[in-house]
Short mmCIF file of C-alpha atoms in Angstrom, two decimals:
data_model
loop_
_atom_site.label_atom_id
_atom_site.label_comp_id
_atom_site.label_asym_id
_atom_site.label_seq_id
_atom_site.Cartn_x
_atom_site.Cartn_y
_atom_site.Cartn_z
CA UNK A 175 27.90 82.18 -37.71
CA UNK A 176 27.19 83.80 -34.79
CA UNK A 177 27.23 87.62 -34.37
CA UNK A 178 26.03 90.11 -32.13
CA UNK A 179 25.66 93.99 -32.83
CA UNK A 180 25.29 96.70 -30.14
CA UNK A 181 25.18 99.74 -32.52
CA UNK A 182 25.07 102.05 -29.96
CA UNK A 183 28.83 102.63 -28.25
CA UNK A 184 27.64 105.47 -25.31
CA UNK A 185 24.58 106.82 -24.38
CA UNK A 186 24.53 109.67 -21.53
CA UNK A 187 21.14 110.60 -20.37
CA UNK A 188 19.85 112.68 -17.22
CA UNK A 189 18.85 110.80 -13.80
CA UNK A 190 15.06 109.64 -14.36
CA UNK A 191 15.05 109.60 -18.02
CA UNK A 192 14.02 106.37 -19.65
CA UNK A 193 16.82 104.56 -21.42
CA UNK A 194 17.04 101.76 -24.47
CA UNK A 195 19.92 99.76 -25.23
CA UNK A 196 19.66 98.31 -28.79
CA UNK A 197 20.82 94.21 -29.65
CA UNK A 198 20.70 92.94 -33.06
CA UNK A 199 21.66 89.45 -33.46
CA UNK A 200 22.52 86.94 -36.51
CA UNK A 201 22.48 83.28 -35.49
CA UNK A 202 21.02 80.06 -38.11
CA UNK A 203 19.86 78.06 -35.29
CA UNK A 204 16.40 78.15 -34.51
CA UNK A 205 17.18 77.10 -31.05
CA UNK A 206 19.15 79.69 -28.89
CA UNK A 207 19.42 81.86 -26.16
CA UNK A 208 19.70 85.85 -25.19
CA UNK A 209 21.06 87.39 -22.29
CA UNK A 210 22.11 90.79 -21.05
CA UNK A 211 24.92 91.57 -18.59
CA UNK A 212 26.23 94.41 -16.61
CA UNK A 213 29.34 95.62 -16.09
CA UNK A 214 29.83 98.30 -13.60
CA UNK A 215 33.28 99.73 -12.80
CA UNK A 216 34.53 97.22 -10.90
CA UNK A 217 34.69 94.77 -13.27
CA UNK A 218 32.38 92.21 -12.33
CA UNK A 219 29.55 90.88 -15.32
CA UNK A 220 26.56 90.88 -13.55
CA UNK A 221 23.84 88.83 -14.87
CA UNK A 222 20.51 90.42 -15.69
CA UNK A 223 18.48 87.93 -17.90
CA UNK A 224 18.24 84.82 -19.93
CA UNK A 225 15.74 84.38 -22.75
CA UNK A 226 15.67 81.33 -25.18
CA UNK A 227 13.85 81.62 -28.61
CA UNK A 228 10.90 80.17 -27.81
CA UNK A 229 9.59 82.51 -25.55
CA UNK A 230 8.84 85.94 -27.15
CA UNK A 231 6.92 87.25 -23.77
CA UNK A 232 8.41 90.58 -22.83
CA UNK A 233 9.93 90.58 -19.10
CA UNK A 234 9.75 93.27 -16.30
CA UNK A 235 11.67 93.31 -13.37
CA UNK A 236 11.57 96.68 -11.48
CA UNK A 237 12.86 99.40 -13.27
CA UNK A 238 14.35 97.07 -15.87
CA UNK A 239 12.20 95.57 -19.17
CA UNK A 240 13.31 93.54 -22.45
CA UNK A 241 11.97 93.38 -25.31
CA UNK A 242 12.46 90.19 -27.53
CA UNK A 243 11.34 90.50 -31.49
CA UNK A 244 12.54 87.57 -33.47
CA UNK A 245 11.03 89.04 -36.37
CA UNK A 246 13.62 91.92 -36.49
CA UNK A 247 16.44 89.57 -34.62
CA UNK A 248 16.08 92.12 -31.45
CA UNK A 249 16.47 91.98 -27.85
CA UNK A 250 16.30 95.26 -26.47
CA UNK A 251 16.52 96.49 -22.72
CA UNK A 252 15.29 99.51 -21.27
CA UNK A 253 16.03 101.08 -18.24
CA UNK A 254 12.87 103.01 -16.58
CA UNK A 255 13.46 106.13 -14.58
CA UNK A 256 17.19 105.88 -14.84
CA UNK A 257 19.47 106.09 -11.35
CA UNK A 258 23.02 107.31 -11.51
CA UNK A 259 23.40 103.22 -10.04
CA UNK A 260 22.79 102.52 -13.71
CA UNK A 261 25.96 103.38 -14.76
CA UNK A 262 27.73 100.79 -16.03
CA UNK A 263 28.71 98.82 -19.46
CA UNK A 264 25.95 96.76 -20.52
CA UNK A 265 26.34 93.65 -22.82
CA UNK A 266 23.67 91.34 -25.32
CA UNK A 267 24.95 87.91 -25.93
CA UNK A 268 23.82 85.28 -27.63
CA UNK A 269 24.35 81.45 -27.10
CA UNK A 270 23.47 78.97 -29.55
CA UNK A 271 22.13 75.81 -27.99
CA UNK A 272 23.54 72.79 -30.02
CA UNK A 273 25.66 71.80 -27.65
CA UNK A 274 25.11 72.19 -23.43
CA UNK A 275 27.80 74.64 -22.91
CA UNK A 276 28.12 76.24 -26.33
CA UNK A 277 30.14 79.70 -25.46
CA UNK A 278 28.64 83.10 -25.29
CA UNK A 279 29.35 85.08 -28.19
CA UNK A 280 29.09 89.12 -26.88
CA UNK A 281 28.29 92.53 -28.70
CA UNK A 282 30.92 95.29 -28.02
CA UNK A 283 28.62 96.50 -25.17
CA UNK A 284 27.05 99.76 -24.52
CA UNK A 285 28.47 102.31 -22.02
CA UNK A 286 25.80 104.03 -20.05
CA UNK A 287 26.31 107.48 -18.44
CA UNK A 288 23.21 108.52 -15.93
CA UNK A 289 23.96 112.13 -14.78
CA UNK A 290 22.59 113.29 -11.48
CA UNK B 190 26.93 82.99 -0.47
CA UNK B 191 28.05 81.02 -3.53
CA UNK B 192 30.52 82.75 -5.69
CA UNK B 193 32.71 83.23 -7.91
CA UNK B 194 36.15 84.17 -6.32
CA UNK B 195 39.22 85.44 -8.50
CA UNK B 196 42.69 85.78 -7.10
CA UNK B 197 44.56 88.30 -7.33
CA UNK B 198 42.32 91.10 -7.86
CA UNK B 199 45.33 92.91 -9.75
CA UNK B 200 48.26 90.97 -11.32
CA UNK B 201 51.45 92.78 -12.23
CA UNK B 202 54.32 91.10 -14.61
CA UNK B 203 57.19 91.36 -16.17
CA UNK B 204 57.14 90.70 -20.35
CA UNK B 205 57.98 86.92 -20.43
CA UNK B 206 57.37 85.63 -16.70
CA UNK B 207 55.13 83.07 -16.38
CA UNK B 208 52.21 83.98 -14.31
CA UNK B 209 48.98 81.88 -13.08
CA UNK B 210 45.61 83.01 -12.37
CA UNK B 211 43.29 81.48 -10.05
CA UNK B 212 39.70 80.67 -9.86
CA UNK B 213 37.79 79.24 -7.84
CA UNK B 214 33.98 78.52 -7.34
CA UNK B 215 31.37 77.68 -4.62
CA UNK B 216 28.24 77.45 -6.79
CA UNK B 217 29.33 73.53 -7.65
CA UNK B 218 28.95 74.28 -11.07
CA UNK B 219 30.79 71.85 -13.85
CA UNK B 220 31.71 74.11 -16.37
CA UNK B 221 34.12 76.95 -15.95
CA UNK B 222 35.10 79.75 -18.63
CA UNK B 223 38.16 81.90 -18.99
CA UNK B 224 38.06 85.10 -21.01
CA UNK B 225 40.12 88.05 -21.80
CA UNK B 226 38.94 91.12 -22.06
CA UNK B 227 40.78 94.05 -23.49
CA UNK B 228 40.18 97.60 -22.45
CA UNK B 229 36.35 98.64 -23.98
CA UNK B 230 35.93 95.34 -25.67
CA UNK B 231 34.11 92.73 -25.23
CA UNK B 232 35.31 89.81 -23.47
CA UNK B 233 36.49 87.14 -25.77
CA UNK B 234 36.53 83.53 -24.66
CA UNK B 235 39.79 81.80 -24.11
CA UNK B 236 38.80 77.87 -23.15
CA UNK B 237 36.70 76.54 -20.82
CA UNK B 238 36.36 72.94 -19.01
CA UNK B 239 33.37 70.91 -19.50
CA UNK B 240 33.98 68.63 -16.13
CA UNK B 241 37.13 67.02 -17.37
CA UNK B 242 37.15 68.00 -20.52
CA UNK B 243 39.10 71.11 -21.82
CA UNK B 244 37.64 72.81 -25.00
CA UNK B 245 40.30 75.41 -26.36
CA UNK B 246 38.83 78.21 -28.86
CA UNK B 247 40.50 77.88 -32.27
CA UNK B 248 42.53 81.45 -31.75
CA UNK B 249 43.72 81.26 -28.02
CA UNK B 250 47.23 81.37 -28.28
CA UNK B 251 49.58 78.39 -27.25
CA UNK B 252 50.88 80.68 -24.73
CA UNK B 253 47.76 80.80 -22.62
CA UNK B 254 47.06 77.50 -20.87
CA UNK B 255 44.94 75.93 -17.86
CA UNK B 256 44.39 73.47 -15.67
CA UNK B 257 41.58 72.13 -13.63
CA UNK B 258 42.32 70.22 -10.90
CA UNK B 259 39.31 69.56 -9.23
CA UNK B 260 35.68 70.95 -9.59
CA UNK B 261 36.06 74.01 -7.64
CA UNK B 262 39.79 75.05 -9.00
CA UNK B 263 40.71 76.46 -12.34
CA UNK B 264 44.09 78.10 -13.45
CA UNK B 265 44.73 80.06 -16.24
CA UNK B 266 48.59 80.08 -16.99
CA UNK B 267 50.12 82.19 -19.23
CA UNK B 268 54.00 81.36 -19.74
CA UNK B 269 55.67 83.90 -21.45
CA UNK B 270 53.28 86.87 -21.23
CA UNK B 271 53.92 89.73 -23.76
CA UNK B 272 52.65 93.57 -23.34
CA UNK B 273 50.13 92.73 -25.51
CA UNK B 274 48.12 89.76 -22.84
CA UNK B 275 47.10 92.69 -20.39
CA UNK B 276 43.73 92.60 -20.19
CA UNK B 277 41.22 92.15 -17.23
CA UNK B 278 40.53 88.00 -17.25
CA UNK B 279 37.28 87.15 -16.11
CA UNK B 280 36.74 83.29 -15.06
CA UNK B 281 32.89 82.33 -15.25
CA UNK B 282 31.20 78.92 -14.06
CA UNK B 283 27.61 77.60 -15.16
CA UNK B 284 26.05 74.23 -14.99
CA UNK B 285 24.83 72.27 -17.89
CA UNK B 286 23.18 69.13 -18.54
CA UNK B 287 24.54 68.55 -21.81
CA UNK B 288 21.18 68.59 -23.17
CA UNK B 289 20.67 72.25 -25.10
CA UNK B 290 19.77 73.87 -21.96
CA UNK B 291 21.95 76.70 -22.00
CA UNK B 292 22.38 77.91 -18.42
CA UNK B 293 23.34 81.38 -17.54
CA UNK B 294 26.97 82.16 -16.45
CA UNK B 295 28.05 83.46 -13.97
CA UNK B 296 31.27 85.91 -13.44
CA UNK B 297 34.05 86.17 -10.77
CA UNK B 298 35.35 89.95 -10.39
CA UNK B 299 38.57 89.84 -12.59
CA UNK B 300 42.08 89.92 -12.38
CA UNK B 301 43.66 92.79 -14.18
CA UNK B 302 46.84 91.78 -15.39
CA UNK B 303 49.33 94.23 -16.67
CA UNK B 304 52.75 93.18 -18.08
CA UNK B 305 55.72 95.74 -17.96
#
């Protein structure tokens, strides 16, 4: 079964600090895929990134970097030089890839504060 | 600039009306999601078409339905909605080839539903 775990409920940190939200996942297919969303206050999942299991490279995009262990079954994100933008809920799902449109199976998401 | 568009925005009801949801989608993608999500949880997947073909998760109730009447259309109807259905429902599209590709999806803003 599938099951992802987003231990951390809120984090609140100060405008510029550095930020890491923690994903755990359990999945017994070797094939599968990783992604993290946002979820600001208006409602709206935003998608940030997709990662499938065969590619461990860690990925930058501006302020934003993952980092993908499959050793420890962990796909972190961190947040560099946090804005008060940042604010939002942030999810880790996981997708396992047996069938095309297998559904997304979500953590309980992360709520990030950034204080100005 | 393909989207996802969700209408209404905000959905009010009274316990036991029918009400329908719409969705609709310009990216001309062939699969489209419904969730629910519940205040600070996760959202938790409902059905979702594959083209044609409707795929209903074990635990959606009998009381949520949809229809999909064309590629860019989907309705979620819900016929005798009870206090506990409000929720924010998010409809999501992505495109898959059926082959283990797992594409990312992507969300329309919401309607929040609440049931008095």
């Amino acid at each position: 079964a599938q099951k992802v775990t987003q231990a951390q409920t809120e984090i609140s940190v100060v405008e510029k600090e550095d930020v890491t939200l923690d994903c755990v996942y359990e999945t017994r297919d070797t094939t599968y895929y990783l992604f993290w969303y946002k979820q600001p206050p208006s409602g709206e999942l935003v998608f940030l990134i997709r990662r499938n299991s065969f590619d461990e490279q860690n990925e930058i995009s501006g302020r934003y970097s993952w980092n993908f262990q499959k050793s420890t079954s962990s796909f972190n994100f961190t947040i560099t030089a946090s804005q008060v933008v940042d604010s939002a809920v942030y999810f880790c799902a996981l997708s396992e890839a047996r069938r095309g449109n297998t559904p997304l199976v979500f953590g309980k998401g992360t709520r990030l504060s950034v204080i100005a | 600039d393909a989207m996802v568009i969700q209408n209404p925005r905000y959905q009010v009801t009274q316990f036991g009306k029918p009400v329908t949801l719409s969705c609709s989608q310009t990216l001309n993608h062939n699969v489209m999601y419904w969730y629910q999500q519940k205040s600070s949880q996760a959202p938790k997947l409902l059905f979702h078409y594959y083209d044609k073909d409707f795929n209903n998760e074990a635990d959606t109730p009998d009381n949520f339905q949809s229809r999909r009447p064309n590629t860019s259309f989907c309705f979620l109807d819900i016929r005798s909605p009870g206090l506990g259905d409000a929720a924010m429902y998010l409809c999501a599209t992505s495109f898959s080839t059926g082959t283990g590709i797992y594409n990312e999806q992507f969300f329309g803003p919401g309607t929040r539903l609440t049931v008095l």
